[in-house]
Amino acid sequence: MLQVVLAEDHNIVRDGIKMLLEMDKNINIAAEAENGAQVMEFVRTGAPVDVILADINMPQMDGLTLLKEIKLFDPRIAVIMLSMHDNDKYVTQAFSAGSSGYLLKNVGADELIFSLKYVGAGGKYICSELAMRQLGMMFKQGSHNSTLAIDFSLREIEVLHLIAEGQTNQEMAEKLFISKRTVEGHRQNLIEKTGSRNTAALIRYAVLNGIIQ
């Protein structure tokens, strides 16, 4: 039986995923967690864990940080990132850090269960929606995205999306559980990396290059 740890900070979402997974008799929810710190606490007990299904955005310890901690603690444990973000930079960062899979939160029950079993057997998986989009890009002329040359961090992309939503530095700090000064630093890094003169130009750059829609 596949031993799965489910990490998601929204109770309703976590309960829904749990209900779907419990439909399969070959999958056991070994533990549930609201953040990466709770997952690490469980894993360190020595309980058997095959796959961790983790939301990429969680308080205290996010999914990407959890992924890195897991790979240091026990590389044999597979981690699948679960996210509402379909930006290629998130996907690239996840797999670069050692993720075995990346799923969007709108994935169907069948694909969710298949991905867990496939990864549990040693494979790597990216959800069909992202895979088909990337396949389509391969057949487009001039599809090279200039932003790929820019090394945005996961946190910078999060800040960029929040800037586009019109949130203030203080609001972003509270949402991301970081200091206002750190947010200001990320904003300045984004402006410098993209060569933008101001926030308006930064947003325009992000839209034109497909980082935000």
Tab-separated table of C-alpha atoms in Angstrom, residues 28-30 33-34 39 41 44 51-52 77 83 95 97 99 101 107 128 134 146 150 159 161 172 177 184 194 200 205:
chain	number	residue	atom	x	y	z
A	28	ASN	CA	-3.177	5.146	2.637
A	29	ILE	CA	-3.078	8.666	4.066
A	30	ALA	CA	-0.280	8.170	6.579
A	33	ALA	CA	-0.280	18.481	7.765
A	34	GLU	CA	-0.949	22.203	7.440
A	39	VAL	CA	5.496	17.098	7.654
A	41	GLU	CA	8.057	16.368	12.321
A	44	ARG	CA	11.430	12.235	11.565
A	51	VAL	CA	5.105	10.061	-1.372
A	52	ILE	CA	4.442	13.538	0.003
A	77	ILE	CA	10.897	9.936	-0.296
A	83	SER	CA	-0.221	24.303	-6.917
A	95	PHE	CA	11.898	19.837	-10.547
A	97	ALA	CA	14.953	21.131	-6.393
A	99	SER	CA	10.419	17.228	-7.067
A	101	GLY	CA	5.842	15.662	-9.825
A	107	VAL	CA	-6.448	18.097	-11.698
A	128	SER	CA	-1.575	16.739	-18.466
A	134	GLN	CA	4.441	22.754	-23.239
A	146	SER	CA	13.168	35.811	-23.248
A	150	ILE	CA	16.218	35.737	-16.140
A	159	VAL	CA	5.597	38.993	-5.178
A	161	HIS	CA	1.724	38.286	-8.944
A	172	MET	CA	2.186	41.248	0.660
A	177	PHE	CA	4.684	35.736	6.218
A	184	GLU	CA	10.673	45.817	-0.775
A	194	THR	CA	13.812	43.122	-15.847
A	200	ALA	CA	4.033	49.978	-14.005
A	205	TYR	CA	7.021	43.442	-18.852
